PDB file of C-alpha atoms and ligand atoms in Angstrom:
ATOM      1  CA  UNK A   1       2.861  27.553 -35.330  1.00 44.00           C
ATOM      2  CA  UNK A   2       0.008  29.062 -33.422  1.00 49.00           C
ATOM      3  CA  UNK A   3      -2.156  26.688 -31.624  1.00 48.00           C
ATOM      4  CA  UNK A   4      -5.767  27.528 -31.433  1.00 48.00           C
ATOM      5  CA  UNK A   5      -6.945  28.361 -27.713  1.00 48.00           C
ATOM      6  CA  UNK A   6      -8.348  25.814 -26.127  1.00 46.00           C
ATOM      7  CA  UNK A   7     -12.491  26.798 -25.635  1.00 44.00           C
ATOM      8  CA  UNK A   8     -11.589  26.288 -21.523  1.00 45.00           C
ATOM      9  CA  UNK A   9      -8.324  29.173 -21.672  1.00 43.00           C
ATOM     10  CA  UNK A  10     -10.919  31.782 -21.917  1.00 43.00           C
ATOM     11  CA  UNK A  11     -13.027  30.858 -18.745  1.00 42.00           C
ATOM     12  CA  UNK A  12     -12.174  33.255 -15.851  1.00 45.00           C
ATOM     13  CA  UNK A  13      -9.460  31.920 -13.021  1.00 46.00           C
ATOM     14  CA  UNK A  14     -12.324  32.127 -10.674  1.00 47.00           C
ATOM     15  CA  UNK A  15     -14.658  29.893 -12.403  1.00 48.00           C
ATOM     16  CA  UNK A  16     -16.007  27.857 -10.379  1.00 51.00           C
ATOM     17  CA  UNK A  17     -16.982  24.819 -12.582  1.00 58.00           C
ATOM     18  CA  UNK A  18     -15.967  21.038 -11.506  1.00 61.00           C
ATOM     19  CA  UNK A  19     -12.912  20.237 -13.834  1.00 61.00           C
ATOM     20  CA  UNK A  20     -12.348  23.149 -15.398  1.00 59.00           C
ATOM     21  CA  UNK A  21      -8.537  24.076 -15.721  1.00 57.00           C
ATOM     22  CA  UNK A  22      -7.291  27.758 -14.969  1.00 57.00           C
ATOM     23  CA  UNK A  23      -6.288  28.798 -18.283  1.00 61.00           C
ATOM     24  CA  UNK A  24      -2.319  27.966 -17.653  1.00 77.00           C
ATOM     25  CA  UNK A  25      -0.397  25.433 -15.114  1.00 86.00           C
ATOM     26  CA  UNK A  26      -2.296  22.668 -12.680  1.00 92.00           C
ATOM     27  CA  UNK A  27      -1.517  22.760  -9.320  1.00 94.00           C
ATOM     28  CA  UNK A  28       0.508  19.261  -8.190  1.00 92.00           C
ATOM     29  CA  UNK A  29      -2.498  17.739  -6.207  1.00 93.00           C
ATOM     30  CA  UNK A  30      -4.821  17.986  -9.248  1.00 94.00           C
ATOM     31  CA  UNK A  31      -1.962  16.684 -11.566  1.00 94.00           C
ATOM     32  CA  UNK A  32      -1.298  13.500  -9.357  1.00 94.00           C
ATOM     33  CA  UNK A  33      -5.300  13.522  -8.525  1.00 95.00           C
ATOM     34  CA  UNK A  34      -5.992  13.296 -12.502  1.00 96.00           C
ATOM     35  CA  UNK A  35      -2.687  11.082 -13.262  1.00 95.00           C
ATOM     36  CA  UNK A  36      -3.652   8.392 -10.752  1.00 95.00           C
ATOM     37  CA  UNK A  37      -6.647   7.534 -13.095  1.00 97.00           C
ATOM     38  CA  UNK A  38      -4.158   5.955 -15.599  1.00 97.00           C
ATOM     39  CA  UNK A  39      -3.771   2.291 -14.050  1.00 97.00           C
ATOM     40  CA  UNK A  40      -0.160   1.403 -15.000  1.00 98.00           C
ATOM     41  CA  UNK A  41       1.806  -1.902 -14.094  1.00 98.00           C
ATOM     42  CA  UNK A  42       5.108  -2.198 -11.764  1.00 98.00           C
ATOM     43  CA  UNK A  43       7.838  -2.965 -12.452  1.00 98.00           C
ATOM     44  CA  UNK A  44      11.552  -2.637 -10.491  1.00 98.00           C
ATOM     45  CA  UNK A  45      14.158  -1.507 -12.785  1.00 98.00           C
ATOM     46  CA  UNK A  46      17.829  -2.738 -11.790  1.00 98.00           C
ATOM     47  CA  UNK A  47      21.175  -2.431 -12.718  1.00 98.00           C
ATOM     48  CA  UNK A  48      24.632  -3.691 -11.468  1.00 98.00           C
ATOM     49  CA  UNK A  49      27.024  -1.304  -9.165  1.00 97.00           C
ATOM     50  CA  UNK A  50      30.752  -2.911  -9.075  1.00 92.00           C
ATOM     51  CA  UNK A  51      28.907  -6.521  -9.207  1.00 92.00           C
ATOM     52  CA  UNK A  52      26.038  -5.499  -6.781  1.00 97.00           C
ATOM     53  CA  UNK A  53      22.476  -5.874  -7.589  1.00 98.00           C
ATOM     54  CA  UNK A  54      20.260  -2.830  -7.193  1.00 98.00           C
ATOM     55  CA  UNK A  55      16.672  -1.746  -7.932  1.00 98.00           C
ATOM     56  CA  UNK A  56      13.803   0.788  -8.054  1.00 98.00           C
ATOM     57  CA  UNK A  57      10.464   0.813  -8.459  1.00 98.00           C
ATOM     58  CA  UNK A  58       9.297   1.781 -11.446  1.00 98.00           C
ATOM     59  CA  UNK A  59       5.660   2.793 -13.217  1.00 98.00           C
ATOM     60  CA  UNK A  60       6.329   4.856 -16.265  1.00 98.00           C
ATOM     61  CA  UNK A  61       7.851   2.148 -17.943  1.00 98.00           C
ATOM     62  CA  UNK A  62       6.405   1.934 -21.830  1.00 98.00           C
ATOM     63  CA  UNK A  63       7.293   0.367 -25.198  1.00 97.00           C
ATOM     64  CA  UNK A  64       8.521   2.778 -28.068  1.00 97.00           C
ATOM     65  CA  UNK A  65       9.265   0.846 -30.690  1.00 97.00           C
ATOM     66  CA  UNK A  66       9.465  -2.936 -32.250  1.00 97.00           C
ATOM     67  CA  UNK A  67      11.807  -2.255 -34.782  1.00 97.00           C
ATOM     68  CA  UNK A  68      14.247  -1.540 -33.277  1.00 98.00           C
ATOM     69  CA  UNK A  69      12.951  -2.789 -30.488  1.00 98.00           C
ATOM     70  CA  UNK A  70      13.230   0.792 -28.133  1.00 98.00           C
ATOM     71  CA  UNK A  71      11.497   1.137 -25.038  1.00 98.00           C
ATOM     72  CA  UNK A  72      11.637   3.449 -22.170  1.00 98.00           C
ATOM     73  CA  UNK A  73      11.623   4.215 -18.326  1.00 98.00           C
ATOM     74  CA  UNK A  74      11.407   7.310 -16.736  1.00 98.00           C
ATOM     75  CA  UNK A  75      13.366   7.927 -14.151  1.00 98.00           C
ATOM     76  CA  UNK A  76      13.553  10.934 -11.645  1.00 98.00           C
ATOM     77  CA  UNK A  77      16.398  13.075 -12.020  1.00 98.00           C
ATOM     78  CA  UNK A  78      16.881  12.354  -7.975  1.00 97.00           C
ATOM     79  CA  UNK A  79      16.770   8.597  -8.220  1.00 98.00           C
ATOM     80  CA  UNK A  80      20.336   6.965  -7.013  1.00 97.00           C
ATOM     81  CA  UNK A  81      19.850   4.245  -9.640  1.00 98.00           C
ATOM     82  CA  UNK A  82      20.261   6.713 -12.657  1.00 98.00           C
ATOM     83  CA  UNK A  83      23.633   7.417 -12.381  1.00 98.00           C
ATOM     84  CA  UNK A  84      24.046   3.767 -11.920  1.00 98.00           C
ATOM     85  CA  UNK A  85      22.892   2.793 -15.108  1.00 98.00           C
ATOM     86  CA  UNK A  86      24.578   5.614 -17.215  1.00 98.00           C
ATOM     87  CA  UNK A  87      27.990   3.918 -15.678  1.00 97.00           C
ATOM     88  CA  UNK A  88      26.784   0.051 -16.898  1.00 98.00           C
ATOM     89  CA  UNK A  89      25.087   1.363 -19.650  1.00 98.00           C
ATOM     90  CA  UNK A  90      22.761  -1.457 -19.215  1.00 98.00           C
ATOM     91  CA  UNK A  91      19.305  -1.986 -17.223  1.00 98.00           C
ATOM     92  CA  UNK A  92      16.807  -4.545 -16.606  1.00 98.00           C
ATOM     93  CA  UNK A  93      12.846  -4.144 -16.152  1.00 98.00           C
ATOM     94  CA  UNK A  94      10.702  -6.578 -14.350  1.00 98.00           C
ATOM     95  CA  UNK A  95       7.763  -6.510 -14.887  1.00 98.00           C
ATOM     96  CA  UNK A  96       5.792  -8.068 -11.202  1.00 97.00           C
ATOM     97  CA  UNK A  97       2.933 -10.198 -10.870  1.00 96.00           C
ATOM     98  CA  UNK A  98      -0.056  -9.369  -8.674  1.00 95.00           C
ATOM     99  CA  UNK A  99       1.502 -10.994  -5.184  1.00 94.00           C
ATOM    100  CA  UNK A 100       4.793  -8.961  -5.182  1.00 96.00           C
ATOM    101  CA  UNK A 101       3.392  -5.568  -3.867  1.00 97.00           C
ATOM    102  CA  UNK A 102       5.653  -6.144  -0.901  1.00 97.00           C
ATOM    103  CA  UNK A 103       8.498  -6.088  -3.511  1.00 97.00           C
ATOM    104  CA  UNK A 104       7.537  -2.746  -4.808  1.00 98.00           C
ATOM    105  CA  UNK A 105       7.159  -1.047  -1.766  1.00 98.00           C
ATOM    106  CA  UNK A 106      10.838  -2.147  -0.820  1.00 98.00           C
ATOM    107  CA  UNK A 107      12.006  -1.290  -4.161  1.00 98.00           C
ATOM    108  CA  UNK A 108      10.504   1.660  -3.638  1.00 98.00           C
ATOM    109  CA  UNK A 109      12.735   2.518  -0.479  1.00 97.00           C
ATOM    110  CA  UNK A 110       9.696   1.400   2.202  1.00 97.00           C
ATOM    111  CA  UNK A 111      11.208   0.086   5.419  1.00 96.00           C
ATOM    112  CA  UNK A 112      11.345  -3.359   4.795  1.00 95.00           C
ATOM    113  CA  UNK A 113      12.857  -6.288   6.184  1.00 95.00           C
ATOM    114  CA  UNK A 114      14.923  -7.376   4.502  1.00 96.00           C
ATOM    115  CA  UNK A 115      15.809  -3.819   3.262  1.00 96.00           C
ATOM    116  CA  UNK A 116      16.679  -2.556  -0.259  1.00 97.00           C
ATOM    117  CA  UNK A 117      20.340  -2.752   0.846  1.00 95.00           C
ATOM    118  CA  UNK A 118      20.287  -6.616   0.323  1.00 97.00           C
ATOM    119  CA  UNK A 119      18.191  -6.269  -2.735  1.00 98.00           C
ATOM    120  CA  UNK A 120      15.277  -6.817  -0.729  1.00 98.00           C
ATOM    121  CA  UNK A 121      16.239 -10.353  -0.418  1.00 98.00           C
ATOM    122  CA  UNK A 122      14.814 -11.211  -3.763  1.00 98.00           C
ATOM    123  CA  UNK A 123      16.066 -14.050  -5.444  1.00 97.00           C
ATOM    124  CA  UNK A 124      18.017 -13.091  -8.743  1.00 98.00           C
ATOM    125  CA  UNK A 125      20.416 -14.721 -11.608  1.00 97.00           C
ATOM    126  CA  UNK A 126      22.430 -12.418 -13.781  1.00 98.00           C
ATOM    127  CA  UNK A 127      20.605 -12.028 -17.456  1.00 98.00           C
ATOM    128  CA  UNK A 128      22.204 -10.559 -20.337  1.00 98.00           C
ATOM    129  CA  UNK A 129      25.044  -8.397 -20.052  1.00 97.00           C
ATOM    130  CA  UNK A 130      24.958  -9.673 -15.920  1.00 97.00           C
ATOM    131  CA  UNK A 131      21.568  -7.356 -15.439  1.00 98.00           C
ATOM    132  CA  UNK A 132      19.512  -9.067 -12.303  1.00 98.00           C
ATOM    133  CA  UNK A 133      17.057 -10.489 -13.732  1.00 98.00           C
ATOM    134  CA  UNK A 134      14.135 -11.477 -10.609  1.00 97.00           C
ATOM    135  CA  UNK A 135      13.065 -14.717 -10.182  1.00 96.00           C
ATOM    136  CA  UNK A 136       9.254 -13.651  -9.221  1.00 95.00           C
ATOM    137  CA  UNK A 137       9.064 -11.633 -12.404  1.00 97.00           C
ATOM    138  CA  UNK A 138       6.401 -12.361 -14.622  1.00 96.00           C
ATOM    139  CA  UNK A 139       8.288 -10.865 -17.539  1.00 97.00           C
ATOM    140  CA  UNK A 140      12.013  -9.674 -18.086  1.00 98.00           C
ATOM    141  CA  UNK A 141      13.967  -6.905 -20.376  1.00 98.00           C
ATOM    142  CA  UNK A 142      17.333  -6.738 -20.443  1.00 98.00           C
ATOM    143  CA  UNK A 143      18.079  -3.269 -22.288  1.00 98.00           C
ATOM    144  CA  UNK A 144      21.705  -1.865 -23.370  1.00 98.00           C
ATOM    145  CA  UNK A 145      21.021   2.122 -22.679  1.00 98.00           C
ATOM    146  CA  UNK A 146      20.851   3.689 -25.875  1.00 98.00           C
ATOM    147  CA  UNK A 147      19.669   7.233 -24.889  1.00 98.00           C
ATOM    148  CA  UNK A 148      19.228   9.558 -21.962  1.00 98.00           C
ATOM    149  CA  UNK A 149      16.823  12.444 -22.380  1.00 98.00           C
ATOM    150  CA  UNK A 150      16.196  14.846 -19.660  1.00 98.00           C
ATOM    151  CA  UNK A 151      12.491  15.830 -19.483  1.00 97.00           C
ATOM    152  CA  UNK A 152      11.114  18.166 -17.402  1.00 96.00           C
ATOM    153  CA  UNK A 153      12.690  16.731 -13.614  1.00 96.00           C
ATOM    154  CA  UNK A 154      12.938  13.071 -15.255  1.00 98.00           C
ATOM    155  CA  UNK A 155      15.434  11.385 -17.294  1.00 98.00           C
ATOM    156  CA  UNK A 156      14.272   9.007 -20.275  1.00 98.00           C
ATOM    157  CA  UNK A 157      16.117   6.485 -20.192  1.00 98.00           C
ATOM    158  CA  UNK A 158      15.572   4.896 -23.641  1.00 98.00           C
ATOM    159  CA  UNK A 159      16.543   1.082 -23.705  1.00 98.00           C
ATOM    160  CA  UNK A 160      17.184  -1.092 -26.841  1.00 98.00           C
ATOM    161  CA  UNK A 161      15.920  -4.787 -25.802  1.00 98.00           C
ATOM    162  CA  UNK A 162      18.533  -7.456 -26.106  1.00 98.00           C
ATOM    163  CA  UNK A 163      17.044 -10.292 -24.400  1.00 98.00           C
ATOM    164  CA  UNK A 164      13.716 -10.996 -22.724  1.00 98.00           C
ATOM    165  CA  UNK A 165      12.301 -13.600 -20.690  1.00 97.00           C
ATOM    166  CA  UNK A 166       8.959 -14.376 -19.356  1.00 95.00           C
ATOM    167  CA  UNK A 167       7.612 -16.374 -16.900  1.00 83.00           C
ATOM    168  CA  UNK A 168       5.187 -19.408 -16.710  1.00 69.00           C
ATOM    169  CA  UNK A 169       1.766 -19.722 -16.965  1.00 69.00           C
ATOM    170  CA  UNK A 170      -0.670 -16.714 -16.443  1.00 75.00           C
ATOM    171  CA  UNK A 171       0.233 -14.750 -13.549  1.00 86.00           C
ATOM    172  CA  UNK A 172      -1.659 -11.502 -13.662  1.00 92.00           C
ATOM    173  CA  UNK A 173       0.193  -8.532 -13.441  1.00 95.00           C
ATOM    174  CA  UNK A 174       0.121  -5.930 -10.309  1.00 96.00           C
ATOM    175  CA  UNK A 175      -1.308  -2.876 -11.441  1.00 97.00           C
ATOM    176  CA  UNK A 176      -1.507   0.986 -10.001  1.00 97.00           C
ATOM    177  CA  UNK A 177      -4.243   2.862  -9.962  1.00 97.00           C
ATOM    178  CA  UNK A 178      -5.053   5.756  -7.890  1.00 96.00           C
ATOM    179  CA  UNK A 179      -1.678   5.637  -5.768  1.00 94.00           C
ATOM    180  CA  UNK A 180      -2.978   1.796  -4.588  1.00 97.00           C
ATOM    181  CA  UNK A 181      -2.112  -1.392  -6.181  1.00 97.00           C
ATOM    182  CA  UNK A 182      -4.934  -2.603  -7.702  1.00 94.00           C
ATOM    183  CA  UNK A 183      -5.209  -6.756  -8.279  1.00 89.00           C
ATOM    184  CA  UNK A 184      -7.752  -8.284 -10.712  1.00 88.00           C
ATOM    185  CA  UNK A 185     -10.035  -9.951  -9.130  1.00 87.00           C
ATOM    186  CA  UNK A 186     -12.695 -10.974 -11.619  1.00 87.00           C
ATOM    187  CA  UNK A 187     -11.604 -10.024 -15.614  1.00 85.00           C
ATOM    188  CA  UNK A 188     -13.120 -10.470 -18.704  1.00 88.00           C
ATOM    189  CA  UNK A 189     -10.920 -10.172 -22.159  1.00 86.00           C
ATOM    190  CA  UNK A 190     -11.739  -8.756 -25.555  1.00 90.00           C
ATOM    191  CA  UNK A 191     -10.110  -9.256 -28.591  1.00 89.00           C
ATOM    192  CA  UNK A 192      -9.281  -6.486 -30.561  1.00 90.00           C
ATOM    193  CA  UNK A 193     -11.211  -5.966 -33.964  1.00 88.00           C
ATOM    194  CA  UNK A 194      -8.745  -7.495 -36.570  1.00 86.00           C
ATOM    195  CA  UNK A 195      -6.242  -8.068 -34.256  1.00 82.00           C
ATOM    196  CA  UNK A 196      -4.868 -12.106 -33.326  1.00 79.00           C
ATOM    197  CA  UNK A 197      -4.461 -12.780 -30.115  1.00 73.00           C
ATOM    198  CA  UNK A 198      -0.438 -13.752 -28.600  1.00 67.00           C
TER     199      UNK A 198
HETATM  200  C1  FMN B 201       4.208   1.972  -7.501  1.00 86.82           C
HETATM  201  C2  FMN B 201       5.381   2.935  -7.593  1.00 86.82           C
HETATM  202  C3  FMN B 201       5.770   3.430  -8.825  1.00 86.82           C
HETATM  203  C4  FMN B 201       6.870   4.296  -8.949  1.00 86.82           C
HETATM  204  N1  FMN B 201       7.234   4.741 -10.176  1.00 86.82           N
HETATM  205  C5  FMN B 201       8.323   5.545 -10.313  1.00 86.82           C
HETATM  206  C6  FMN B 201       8.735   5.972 -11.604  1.00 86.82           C
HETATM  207  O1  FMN B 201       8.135   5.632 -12.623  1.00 86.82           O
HETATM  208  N2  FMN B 201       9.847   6.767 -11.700  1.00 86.82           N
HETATM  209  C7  FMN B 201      10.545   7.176 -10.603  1.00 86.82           C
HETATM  210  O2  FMN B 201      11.540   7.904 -10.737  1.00 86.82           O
HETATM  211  N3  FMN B 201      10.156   6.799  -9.339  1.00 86.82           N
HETATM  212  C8  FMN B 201       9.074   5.981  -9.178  1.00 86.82           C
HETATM  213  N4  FMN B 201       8.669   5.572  -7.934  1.00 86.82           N
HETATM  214  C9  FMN B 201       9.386   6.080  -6.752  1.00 86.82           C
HETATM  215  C10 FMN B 201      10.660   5.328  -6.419  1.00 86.82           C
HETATM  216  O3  FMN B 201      10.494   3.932  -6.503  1.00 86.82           O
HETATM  217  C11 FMN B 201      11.081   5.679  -4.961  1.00 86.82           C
HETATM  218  O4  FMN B 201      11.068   7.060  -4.783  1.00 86.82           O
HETATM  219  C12 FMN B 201      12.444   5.134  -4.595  1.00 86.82           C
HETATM  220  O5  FMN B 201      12.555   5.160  -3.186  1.00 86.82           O
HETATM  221  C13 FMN B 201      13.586   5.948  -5.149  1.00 86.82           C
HETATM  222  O6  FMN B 201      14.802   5.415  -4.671  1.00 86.82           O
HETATM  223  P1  FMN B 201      16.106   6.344  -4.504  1.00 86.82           P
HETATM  224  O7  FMN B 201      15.749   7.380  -3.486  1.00 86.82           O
HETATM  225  O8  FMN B 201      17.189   5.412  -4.056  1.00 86.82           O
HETATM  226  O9  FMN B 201      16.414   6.942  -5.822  1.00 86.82           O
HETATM  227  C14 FMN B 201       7.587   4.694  -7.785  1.00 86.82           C
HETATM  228  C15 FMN B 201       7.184   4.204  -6.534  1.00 86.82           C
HETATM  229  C16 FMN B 201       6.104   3.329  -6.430  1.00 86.82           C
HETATM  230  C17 FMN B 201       5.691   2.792  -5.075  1.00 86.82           C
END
């Protein structure tokens, strides 16, 4: 099928317009740049290596589907945990609450103390299927892997949900936005139309 051409694929490469796109490709600054403006959660992704707790920070986490109940991380095709989790065929994603951005950044291999080699010394219990679950967490998956996809230089991991936890009370989630963590500081909710509230 022949897609019509978008109205911008005919402007010149030199056009010198604010936001307009050269007809093909992005270059990697403007991708990130334009990215970044999708606030996502955080959450650190871990597995088990021979009985060993391990984790990464993760942000392209989403839900695919309820039933079954699917959902998904994606995971550079670089990251040390991937191979990790093809061998247990089973991951965990916790999701973190707004006062664990020190967690992330270890998780996400910043020199911490204590380091990522002692699980950042987060306190853990084994969930389903022995998957750490983290104590902080203000909501648990425990997925058996169902699917790997490789995208582009990512691997989908797709996840079917086997248990879940979450924690207590109303911790507000840490968010990312713009390559910072971002906390709420003052929020008001909506309901959706038609929708009841959980
Ligand atoms: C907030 C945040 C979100 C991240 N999200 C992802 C992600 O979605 N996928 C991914 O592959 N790496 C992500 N990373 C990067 C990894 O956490 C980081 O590169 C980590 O050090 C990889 O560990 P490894 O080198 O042992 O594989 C994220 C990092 C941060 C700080």
């Amino acid at each position: 099928m022949r897609l019509p051409r978008a109205s911008h694929a005919a402007a010149p490469p030199s056009d010198p317009r604010p936001g307009v796109l050269p007809p093909e490709g992005v270059e990697p600054d403007d991708l990130r740049r334009a990215l970044g403006r999708f606030a996502t959660g955080v959450t650190v992704v871990t597995s088990l290596e021979t009985d060993r707790p391990r984790g990464v920070t993760v942000s392209a986490f989403m839900s695919v589907s309820l039933d079954p109940p699917l959902v998904l991380v994606a995971l550079d095709q670089a990251r040390t945990l991937g191979p990790v989790i093809r061998a247990t065929g089973a991951y965990a994603v916790n999701i973190l609450g707004e006062d664990d951005a020190a967690l992330s950044d270890c998780f996400a291999g910043a020199p911490s103390e204590p380091g990522r080699d002692v699980f950042c010394g987060a306190a853990w219990r084994p969930g389903a299927l022995g998957m750490p679950i983290l104590e902080r967490a203000i909501a648990s998956l425990v997925c058996r892997l169902e699917d790997v996809v490789p995208v582009g230089d990512h691997h989908f991991l797709v996840g079917r949900v086997i248990a879940v936890s979450t924690g207590h009370g109303h911790a507000s989630p840490l968010l990312y936005y713009r390559r910072r963590y971002l906390r709420i500081e003052r929020a008001t909710t909506t309901p959706l139309e038609g929708l009841a509230d959980h």
